[in-house]
Amino acid sequence: MNSSDIPSRIIKPFGLNGLKNAIPVDSSTTTDNNGVATFDKGFPPVTMQPLSAGGIPPSGKDMNGVIYSVTLQQQWQNAGAGYTFSQDFSDAVGGYPKGSVVANSTLNGQWISLNEANTTPQSH
């Protein structure tokens, strides 16, 4: 890959003004049985079965919700923005990897992770 291969920047998240669902993080019996997409499982198996066999078509609003979530974050990154340290995020993913860089809480500096699975911010 070359620096000249840079893709176009996303200037508007997909489906910004369209109908979309907020995509739940975790699945449940209710989401699975109703064909609701989640970040945990994606689209449940019932959305991949023929209608004649009791399948439920995937929701266009779920598809818009998923693509919106992804492109909203991509647009944020295209703008050169990052994230501040988050203890909740760190706990959820098992800590930041070595070499990751996050903005400090006052947005006037950065913290770099010097260790794998790091759960403590460090100033540099």
Short mmCIF file of C-alpha atoms in Angstrom, two decimals:
data_model
loop_
_atom_site.label_atom_id
_atom_site.label_comp_id
_atom_site.label_asym_id
_atom_site.label_seq_id
_atom_site.Cartn_x
_atom_site.Cartn_y
_atom_site.Cartn_z
CA MET A 1 0.00 0.00 0.00
CA ASN A 2 1.25 3.49 -0.80
CA SER A 3 0.44 6.86 0.73
CA SER A 4 -1.12 7.80 -2.61
CA ASP A 5 -3.69 5.02 -2.09
CA ILE A 6 -5.60 7.05 0.49
CA PRO A 7 -9.36 6.40 0.19
CA SER A 8 -11.91 9.19 0.04
CA ARG A 9 -12.86 10.59 3.42
CA ILE A 10 -16.35 10.01 4.70
CA ILE A 11 -18.00 13.41 5.01
CA LYS A 12 -21.38 12.10 6.10
CA PRO A 13 -22.21 8.89 7.99
CA PHE A 14 -24.28 6.41 5.99
CA GLY A 15 -28.00 6.93 6.59
CA LEU A 16 -27.47 10.09 8.63
CA ASN A 17 -31.01 11.28 7.95
CA GLY A 18 -32.52 7.90 7.07
CA LEU A 19 -34.60 5.50 9.09
CA LYS A 20 -32.34 3.43 11.33
CA ASN A 21 -32.39 1.41 14.50
CA ALA A 22 -30.03 1.85 17.41
CA ILE A 23 -28.19 -1.48 17.37
CA PRO A 24 -28.05 -3.24 20.74
CA VAL A 25 -24.64 -4.44 21.90
CA ASP A 26 -25.79 -7.76 23.31
CA SER A 27 -28.28 -10.25 21.94
CA SER A 28 -31.10 -11.86 23.84
CA THR A 29 -33.83 -14.39 23.19
CA THR A 30 -36.08 -11.48 22.21
CA THR A 31 -33.63 -9.99 19.70
CA ASP A 32 -32.83 -13.43 18.27
CA ASN A 33 -36.48 -14.45 17.90
CA ASN A 34 -37.51 -11.13 16.36
CA GLY A 35 -34.67 -10.98 13.83
CA VAL A 36 -33.03 -7.94 15.45
CA ALA A 37 -29.36 -7.34 14.61
CA THR A 38 -26.94 -6.88 17.51
CA PHE A 39 -23.24 -6.15 17.71
CA ASP A 40 -22.89 -9.43 19.60
CA LYS A 41 -24.30 -11.75 16.90
CA GLY A 42 -24.97 -9.56 13.87
CA PHE A 43 -28.13 -10.74 12.17
CA PRO A 44 -29.62 -13.81 13.91
CA PRO A 45 -30.14 -17.11 12.07
CA VAL A 46 -33.89 -16.52 11.65
CA THR A 47 -33.04 -13.73 9.16
CA MET A 48 -31.13 -16.25 7.03
CA GLN A 49 -33.95 -18.78 6.70
CA PRO A 50 -36.44 -18.76 3.81
CA LEU A 51 -39.73 -17.02 4.62
CA SER A 52 -41.48 -20.31 3.80
CA ALA A 53 -39.54 -21.95 6.65
CA GLY A 54 -40.49 -19.25 9.19
CA GLY A 55 -37.64 -16.88 8.44
CA ILE A 56 -37.84 -13.13 9.06
CA PRO A 57 -36.27 -10.77 6.53
CA PRO A 58 -33.42 -8.61 7.86
CA SER A 59 -34.54 -5.09 8.74
CA GLY A 60 -33.38 -2.28 6.51
CA LYS A 61 -33.37 -0.08 9.63
CA ASP A 62 -30.96 -2.52 11.29
CA MET A 63 -28.70 -2.44 8.23
CA ASN A 64 -28.78 1.38 8.22
CA GLY A 65 -28.10 1.39 11.97
CA VAL A 66 -25.05 -0.86 11.63
CA ILE A 67 -23.56 1.03 8.70
CA TYR A 68 -24.33 4.37 10.39
CA SER A 69 -22.49 3.31 13.56
CA VAL A 70 -19.43 2.20 11.60
CA THR A 71 -19.27 5.22 9.28
CA LEU A 72 -19.90 7.70 12.12
CA GLN A 73 -16.74 6.43 13.80
CA GLN A 74 -14.89 6.39 10.48
CA GLN A 75 -15.90 10.01 9.85
CA TRP A 76 -14.60 10.90 13.34
CA GLN A 77 -11.27 9.28 12.51
CA ASN A 78 -11.18 10.92 9.05
CA ALA A 79 -11.37 14.25 10.86
CA GLY A 80 -8.25 13.31 12.80
CA ALA A 81 -10.16 12.89 16.04
CA GLY A 82 -9.55 10.19 18.59
CA TYR A 83 -10.93 9.23 21.95
CA THR A 84 -10.02 10.02 25.54
CA PHE A 85 -9.11 7.26 27.97
CA SER A 86 -12.19 5.37 29.14
CA GLN A 87 -12.04 3.06 32.12
CA ASP A 88 -15.33 1.43 31.08
CA PHE A 89 -14.00 0.75 27.56
CA SER A 90 -10.69 -0.46 28.96
CA ASP A 91 -12.47 -2.89 31.30
CA ALA A 92 -14.74 -4.12 28.48
CA VAL A 93 -11.86 -4.94 26.09
CA GLY A 94 -9.30 -6.14 28.64
CA GLY A 95 -7.17 -2.99 28.59
CA TYR A 96 -5.50 -0.91 25.90
CA PRO A 97 -2.78 -2.57 23.81
CA LYS A 98 0.85 -1.49 24.03
CA GLY A 99 1.46 1.52 21.77
CA SER A 100 -2.11 2.79 21.74
CA VAL A 101 -2.50 6.55 22.10
CA VAL A 102 -5.50 8.33 23.61
CA ALA A 103 -6.16 11.97 24.42
CA ASN A 104 -5.91 12.90 28.07
CA SER A 105 -9.03 14.00 29.93
CA THR A 106 -8.34 17.74 29.42
CA LEU A 107 -7.61 17.31 25.68
CA ASN A 108 -4.26 19.10 25.97
CA GLY A 109 -2.01 16.06 25.73
CA GLN A 110 -1.94 12.35 25.09
CA TRP A 111 -1.46 9.16 27.00
CA ILE A 112 0.40 6.23 25.48
CA SER A 113 0.07 2.68 26.66
CA LEU A 114 3.48 1.28 27.55
CA ASN A 115 2.10 -2.16 28.43
CA GLU A 116 -0.16 -4.77 26.88
CA ALA A 117 -3.65 -5.02 28.39
CA ASN A 118 -3.09 -1.67 30.13
CA THR A 119 -5.95 -0.45 32.30
CA THR A 120 -4.21 2.65 33.67
CA PRO A 121 -3.66 5.89 31.71
CA GLN A 122 -0.09 7.19 31.56
CA SER A 123 0.96 10.73 30.65
CA HIS A 124 3.59 11.39 27.96
#
